[in-house]
Short mmCIF file of C-alpha atoms and ligand atoms in Angstrom, two decimals:
data_model
loop_
_atom_site.label_atom_id
_atom_site.label_comp_id
_atom_site.label_asym_id
_atom_site.label_seq_id
_atom_site.Cartn_x
_atom_site.Cartn_y
_atom_site.Cartn_z
CA UNK A 712 105.06 68.94 93.56
CA UNK A 713 103.63 70.60 96.67
CA UNK A 714 104.25 69.04 100.07
CA UNK A 715 100.63 68.07 100.51
CA UNK A 716 100.53 66.41 97.10
CA UNK A 717 103.67 64.51 97.97
CA UNK A 718 102.38 63.43 101.37
CA UNK A 719 98.96 62.19 100.41
CA UNK A 720 98.97 61.71 96.67
CA UNK A 721 96.24 64.34 96.52
CA UNK A 722 96.03 67.18 94.05
CA UNK A 723 95.51 70.38 96.01
CA UNK A 724 96.28 72.87 93.25
CA UNK A 725 93.64 75.42 92.26
CA UNK A 726 93.27 77.87 89.38
CA UNK A 727 91.78 81.26 90.13
CA UNK A 728 91.54 82.74 86.67
CA UNK A 729 95.14 83.58 85.76
CA UNK A 730 96.34 82.78 89.26
CA UNK A 731 97.69 79.28 89.88
CA UNK A 732 98.01 78.32 93.57
CA UNK A 733 99.52 75.19 95.09
CA UNK A 734 96.52 74.81 97.39
CA UNK A 735 93.35 76.77 98.26
CA UNK A 736 94.37 77.99 101.75
CA UNK A 737 95.50 81.62 102.07
CA UNK A 738 96.08 83.92 105.02
CA UNK A 739 93.79 86.97 105.22
CA UNK A 740 95.08 90.53 104.98
CA UNK A 741 95.87 92.19 108.29
CA UNK A 742 96.20 88.94 110.20
CA UNK A 743 99.70 87.87 109.09
CA UNK A 744 101.48 91.23 108.77
CA UNK A 745 104.17 91.12 106.10
CA UNK A 746 105.00 87.44 106.66
CA UNK A 747 107.90 87.99 109.07
CA UNK A 748 105.49 88.14 111.99
CA UNK A 749 104.30 84.56 111.36
CA UNK A 750 107.44 82.99 109.91
CA UNK A 751 108.59 81.57 113.27
CA UNK A 752 105.20 80.01 113.89
CA UNK A 753 104.43 78.19 110.68
CA UNK A 754 105.92 77.05 107.40
CA UNK A 755 104.65 79.85 105.17
CA UNK A 756 105.73 77.95 102.06
CA UNK A 757 102.97 75.41 102.75
CA UNK A 758 100.30 78.07 102.12
CA UNK A 759 98.46 78.50 98.84
CA UNK A 760 99.30 82.21 99.11
CA UNK A 761 100.10 84.87 101.65
CA UNK A 762 98.10 88.10 101.54
CA UNK A 763 99.88 91.12 103.01
CA UNK A 764 98.50 93.74 105.36
CA UNK A 765 96.94 96.54 103.29
CA UNK A 766 99.53 98.92 101.88
CA UNK A 767 98.63 102.56 101.18
CA UNK A 768 100.50 105.33 99.34
CA UNK A 769 101.67 107.10 102.50
CA UNK A 770 102.52 105.42 105.83
CA UNK A 771 99.58 105.35 108.25
CA UNK A 772 99.70 105.25 112.05
CA UNK A 773 96.20 103.78 112.24
CA UNK A 774 93.49 104.71 114.74
CA UNK A 775 94.13 105.44 118.43
CA UNK A 776 93.79 102.58 120.95
CA UNK A 777 91.74 100.75 122.02
CA UNK A 778 91.20 99.40 118.55
CA UNK A 779 90.34 95.75 119.12
CA UNK A 780 87.99 93.92 121.45
CA UNK A 781 86.70 90.42 121.81
CA UNK A 782 83.01 89.77 121.16
CA UNK A 783 80.84 86.65 121.28
CA UNK A 784 82.47 84.24 118.81
CA UNK A 785 84.52 86.98 117.23
CA UNK A 786 86.26 90.30 117.56
CA UNK A 787 85.91 93.92 116.56
CA UNK A 788 88.87 95.75 115.08
CA UNK A 789 89.40 99.30 113.96
CA UNK A 790 93.13 99.22 113.24
CA UNK A 791 92.65 101.92 110.59
CA UNK A 792 95.07 100.52 107.98
CA UNK A 793 98.25 101.05 109.98
CA UNK A 794 101.08 100.31 107.53
CA UNK A 795 104.50 101.46 106.38
CA UNK A 796 103.40 102.97 103.05
CA UNK A 797 104.26 101.78 99.54
CA UNK A 798 107.85 103.07 99.41
CA UNK A 799 108.99 101.34 102.60
CA UNK A 800 106.94 98.28 101.69
CA UNK A 801 108.91 97.90 98.45
CA UNK A 802 112.28 98.61 100.10
CA UNK A 803 111.91 96.83 103.44
CA UNK A 804 109.15 94.24 103.26
CA UNK A 805 109.11 92.93 99.71
CA UNK A 806 112.64 91.40 99.79
CA UNK A 807 111.73 89.09 102.70
CA UNK A 808 108.36 88.21 101.17
CA UNK A 809 110.09 87.40 97.88
CA UNK A 810 112.52 85.08 99.68
CA UNK A 811 109.63 82.88 100.81
CA UNK A 812 108.57 80.02 98.57
CA UNK A 813 104.95 81.16 98.57
CA UNK A 814 102.66 83.01 96.14
CA UNK A 815 102.48 86.61 97.27
CA UNK A 816 99.32 88.69 97.06
CA UNK A 817 99.79 92.36 97.90
CA UNK A 818 96.68 94.02 99.35
CA UNK A 819 96.39 97.74 98.49
CA UNK A 820 93.98 100.55 99.41
CA UNK A 821 93.57 104.16 98.41
CA UNK A 822 91.26 107.04 99.13
CA UNK A 823 90.76 107.85 95.46
CA UNK A 824 90.69 106.00 92.14
CA UNK A 825 94.03 107.62 91.33
CA UNK A 826 95.55 106.29 94.59
CA UNK A 827 94.61 102.73 93.62
CA UNK A 828 95.98 103.21 90.09
CA UNK A 829 99.23 104.70 91.42
CA UNK A 830 99.72 101.84 93.89
CA UNK A 831 99.08 99.28 91.16
CA UNK A 832 101.54 101.07 88.86
CA UNK A 833 104.20 101.19 91.59
CA UNK A 834 103.96 97.40 92.00
CA UNK A 835 103.42 96.51 88.33
CA UNK A 836 107.10 95.95 87.52
CA UNK A 837 108.16 94.44 90.85
CA UNK A 838 109.11 90.77 90.68
CA UNK A 839 107.72 88.13 93.01
CA UNK A 840 104.13 89.39 93.18
CA UNK A 841 101.46 86.90 92.09
CA UNK A 842 98.45 89.22 92.31
CA UNK A 843 97.02 92.39 93.83
CA UNK A 844 94.06 92.37 96.19
CA UNK A 845 92.13 95.66 96.18
CA UNK A 846 90.81 96.50 99.61
CA UNK A 847 87.86 98.62 98.52
CA UNK A 848 85.98 97.61 101.65
CA UNK A 849 87.79 98.80 104.82
CA UNK A 850 85.13 99.92 107.31
CA UNK A 851 87.60 101.61 109.68
CA UNK A 852 88.90 104.59 107.72
CA UNK A 853 87.24 107.69 106.26
CA UNK A 854 85.85 106.86 102.80
CA UNK A 855 86.98 103.24 103.24
CA UNK A 856 83.59 101.89 102.23
CA UNK A 857 82.83 104.41 99.49
CA UNK A 858 83.88 102.12 96.66
CA UNK A 859 82.48 98.77 97.73
CA UNK A 860 79.02 100.16 98.53
CA UNK A 861 78.50 101.65 95.07
CA UNK A 862 78.48 99.54 91.88
CA UNK A 863 79.54 102.46 89.69
CA UNK A 864 82.54 103.36 91.86
CA UNK A 865 83.49 99.70 92.17
CA UNK A 866 83.66 99.36 88.40
CA UNK A 867 85.57 102.62 88.02
CA UNK A 868 88.29 101.76 90.53
CA UNK A 869 88.77 98.23 89.19
CA UNK A 870 88.99 99.51 85.61
CA UNK A 871 91.63 102.07 86.62
CA UNK A 872 93.75 99.37 88.25
CA UNK A 873 93.20 97.13 85.22
CA UNK A 874 94.74 99.88 83.05
CA UNK A 875 97.70 100.26 85.43
CA UNK A 876 98.87 96.66 85.74
CA UNK A 877 98.99 93.29 84.02
CA UNK A 878 98.97 91.51 87.41
CA UNK A 879 95.87 89.47 88.28
CA UNK A 880 93.38 91.61 90.23
CA UNK A 881 91.44 90.30 93.22
CA UNK A 882 88.72 92.65 94.45
CA UNK A 883 87.79 92.39 98.12
CA UNK A 884 84.12 93.14 98.68
CA UNK A 885 82.23 94.47 101.67
CA UNK A 886 79.30 92.69 103.29
CA UNK A 887 77.99 96.08 104.47
CA UNK A 888 75.50 96.42 101.62
CA UNK A 889 71.88 95.50 101.09
CA UNK A 890 72.73 93.16 98.24
CA UNK A 891 76.33 92.25 97.41
CA UNK A 892 75.52 90.79 93.98
CA UNK A 893 75.36 94.04 91.93
CA UNK A 894 78.72 95.04 93.41
CA UNK A 895 80.25 91.68 92.54
CA UNK A 896 78.94 92.01 89.00
CA UNK A 897 80.37 95.53 88.67
CA UNK A 898 83.78 94.37 89.83
CA UNK A 899 83.70 91.68 87.18
CA UNK A 900 82.67 94.23 84.54
CA UNK A 901 85.53 96.51 85.61
CA UNK A 902 88.02 93.73 84.86
CA UNK A 903 88.47 91.86 88.13
CA UNK A 904 89.99 88.40 87.75
CA UNK A 905 88.90 87.14 91.17
CA UNK A 906 86.65 88.35 94.02
CA UNK A 907 87.43 87.92 97.71
CA UNK A 908 84.30 87.86 99.86
CA UNK A 909 84.02 89.25 102.54
CA UNK A 910 85.72 91.94 104.53
CA UNK A 911 84.42 92.61 108.08
CA UNK A 912 80.92 93.67 109.16
CA UNK A 913 80.59 97.08 110.82
CA UNK A 914 79.64 96.79 114.49
CA UNK A 915 80.13 98.35 117.92
CA UNK A 916 80.55 97.46 121.59
CA UNK A 917 79.83 99.58 124.67
CA UNK A 918 81.64 99.64 128.03
CA UNK A 919 78.69 99.99 130.42
CA UNK A 920 80.86 101.03 133.41
CA UNK A 921 82.41 103.95 131.53
CA UNK A 922 79.32 104.39 129.37
CA UNK A 923 81.64 104.84 126.41
CA UNK A 924 82.35 102.91 123.20
CA UNK A 925 84.91 100.12 123.74
CA UNK A 926 86.61 100.96 120.45
CA UNK A 927 87.97 104.50 120.25
CA UNK A 928 86.80 104.72 116.64
CA UNK A 929 83.22 104.03 117.94
CA UNK A 930 82.74 101.34 115.29
CA UNK A 931 84.89 98.41 114.25
CA UNK A 932 84.82 95.52 111.82
CA UNK A 933 83.40 92.26 113.16
CA UNK A 934 85.31 89.10 112.20
CA UNK A 935 85.65 85.52 113.40
CA UNK A 936 83.20 82.60 113.69
CA UNK A 937 80.26 84.96 114.35
CA UNK A 938 80.27 86.13 110.71
CA UNK A 939 80.71 82.77 108.98
CA UNK A 940 77.06 82.06 108.09
CA UNK A 941 76.69 85.60 106.71
CA UNK A 942 79.86 85.60 104.60
CA UNK A 943 79.12 82.08 103.44
CA UNK A 944 75.76 83.18 102.08
CA UNK A 945 77.40 86.17 100.37
CA UNK A 946 79.86 83.80 98.68
CA UNK A 947 77.11 81.41 97.65
CA UNK A 948 75.00 84.20 96.16
CA UNK A 949 77.91 85.76 94.29
CA UNK A 950 78.97 82.37 92.93
CA UNK A 951 75.51 82.17 91.34
CA UNK A 952 75.93 85.67 89.85
CA UNK A 953 79.47 86.07 88.48
CA UNK A 954 81.66 83.96 86.19
CA UNK A 955 84.97 84.76 87.87
CA UNK A 956 86.38 82.71 90.77
CA UNK A 957 85.76 83.65 94.40
CA UNK A 958 87.94 83.45 97.50
CA UNK A 959 85.76 82.87 100.58
CA UNK A 960 86.59 84.75 103.79
CA UNK A 961 84.90 85.01 107.15
CA UNK A 962 85.17 83.01 110.35
CA UNK A 963 87.16 80.10 108.96
CA UNK A 964 88.77 78.27 111.89
CA UNK A 965 88.56 74.62 110.86
CA UNK A 966 88.62 72.46 107.76
CA UNK A 967 84.84 72.08 108.09
CA UNK A 968 84.45 75.86 107.79
CA UNK A 969 86.68 75.98 104.74
CA UNK A 970 84.89 73.05 103.11
CA UNK A 971 81.56 74.82 103.52
CA UNK A 972 82.95 77.74 101.53
CA UNK A 973 84.39 75.46 98.83
CA UNK A 974 81.06 73.63 98.51
CA UNK A 975 79.26 76.99 98.28
CA UNK A 976 81.39 77.85 95.25
CA UNK A 977 84.60 79.43 96.56
CA UNK A 978 87.73 78.25 94.73
CA UNK A 979 89.95 79.12 97.71
CA UNK A 980 89.62 80.58 101.21
CA UNK A 981 91.45 82.95 103.52
CA UNK A 982 92.00 82.32 107.22
CA UNK A 983 92.06 85.50 109.33
CA UNK A 984 91.04 85.89 112.97
CA UNK A 985 91.66 82.19 113.70
CA UNK A 986 95.38 82.93 113.28
CA UNK A 987 95.25 85.03 116.47
CA UNK A 988 94.08 81.93 118.38
CA UNK A 989 96.39 79.42 116.67
CA UNK A 990 99.18 80.99 114.59
CA UNK A 991 99.27 77.95 112.30
CA UNK A 992 95.48 77.78 111.93
CA UNK A 993 95.70 78.02 108.13
CA UNK A 994 97.88 74.91 107.92
CA UNK A 995 95.62 72.99 110.28
CA UNK A 996 92.74 73.85 107.93
CA UNK A 997 94.77 72.57 104.97
CA UNK A 998 95.62 69.28 106.72
CA UNK A 999 91.98 68.84 107.72
CA UNK A 1000 90.84 69.26 104.11
CA UNK A 1001 93.32 66.61 103.04
CA UNK A 1002 91.95 64.24 105.69
CA UNK A 1003 88.40 64.92 104.48
CA UNK A 1004 89.48 64.21 100.92
CA UNK A 1005 91.03 60.91 101.92
CA UNK A 1006 87.97 59.93 103.92
CA UNK A 1007 85.60 60.80 101.08
CA UNK A 1008 87.86 59.50 98.29
CA UNK A 1009 88.45 62.84 96.58
CA UNK A 1010 91.73 62.89 94.68
CA UNK A 1011 91.49 66.48 93.52
CA UNK A 1012 90.34 69.41 95.65
CA UNK A 1013 88.70 70.96 92.60
CA UNK A 1014 86.09 68.18 92.70
CA UNK A 1015 84.75 69.77 95.91
CA UNK A 1016 84.38 73.34 94.62
CA UNK A 1017 80.74 74.30 94.01
CA UNK A 1018 79.62 70.79 94.94
CA UNK A 1019 76.75 71.91 97.15
CA UNK A 1020 73.54 70.07 96.31
CA UNK A 1021 70.34 72.06 96.84
C1 FMN B 876 93.00 92.78 113.15
C2 FMN B 876 92.50 92.71 111.73
C3 FMN B 876 93.08 93.52 110.77
C4 FMN B 876 92.63 93.48 109.45
N1 FMN B 876 93.24 94.26 108.51
C5 FMN B 876 92.84 94.17 107.22
C6 FMN B 876 93.52 94.92 106.22
O1 FMN B 876 94.50 95.63 106.46
N2 FMN B 876 93.07 94.81 104.93
C7 FMN B 876 92.02 94.00 104.59
O2 FMN B 876 91.68 93.92 103.39
N3 FMN B 876 91.36 93.28 105.53
C8 FMN B 876 91.75 93.35 106.81
N4 FMN B 876 91.11 92.60 107.77
C9 FMN B 876 89.95 91.76 107.38
C10 FMN B 876 90.36 90.29 107.16
O3 FMN B 876 91.30 90.18 106.10
C11 FMN B 876 89.13 89.42 106.85
O4 FMN B 876 88.51 89.88 105.67
C12 FMN B 876 88.11 89.45 107.98
O5 FMN B 876 88.74 89.49 109.24
C13 FMN B 876 87.17 88.26 107.93
O6 FMN B 876 87.86 87.03 108.05
P1 FMN B 876 88.07 86.26 109.48
O7 FMN B 876 86.70 86.15 110.10
O8 FMN B 876 88.68 84.95 109.11
O9 FMN B 876 88.97 87.10 110.29
C14 FMN B 876 91.55 92.62 109.09
C15 FMN B 876 90.96 91.81 110.08
C16 FMN B 876 91.42 91.85 111.39
C17 FMN B 876 90.77 90.95 112.41
#
């Protein structure tokens, strides 16, 4: 029995296709490192799942600084997928992540279809991994958005990963498209088990004194409360379009934010930028959902999912 179930006699468990999670609150990729970075700040075992920083085939140094800046109700980042690479991830990071009593979702990204398939194959036989999340939507690297802005390429990359692993596949979509629904549908057709919606929105900021871009990469991905209404609509629209479950992401800071996503049709949510303000933001969101459930006499969190009345 999960802690929350024990504490409040509430059922917080959710099913995302083949993925069974003890509750619907996850951390978002790139905002909780490889777990160690947050372990002193919160009880990671209380999370529904932990999603790692994106791992690529080779180590990446990321983009030059400055690569983050604060914006109105949010932030821009252009980290550029800085990470240790798949070999060191397996040797150095996976043992600690495995030692945690939490479902582990490994987020991977490649420049080609073959990269994604190779990464999935390298992780296919490793114990302690609950699912893979495919980052086909990073706006801060060359070709990062190629896949998630093209339905055909989305389907191709998902199908290649499907062939390479039996692990559940979560496909992380980009909001930087005219209409996200055809992409969501293609991911489902390619064999995705779950969609995570959304990654960041491409934006920029200018330093008027230096008359230069604030971010060295010129553009960055916008995240935080500023994007919540936009990502929420993307989740709502995709929930009307696909049959597979959705994880809602974008600007979730409070239980109210998370509940909006659940009502819109998300089966779970990820908390990202809010973690930089309060390291245990994800757990505060979880506790707040439990309070809402008690107040509104919900016994099972699944009763809330898709409950929006229009
Ligand atoms: C500093 C930073 C680094 C990120 N790195 C990654 C990453 O490596 N892979 C990925 O899929 N998403 C990455 N993201 C995107 C988040 O996982 C999330 O999709 C996005 O920030 C929107 O959620 P939020 O508004 O709650 O932050 C990153 C976001 C931030 C702010």
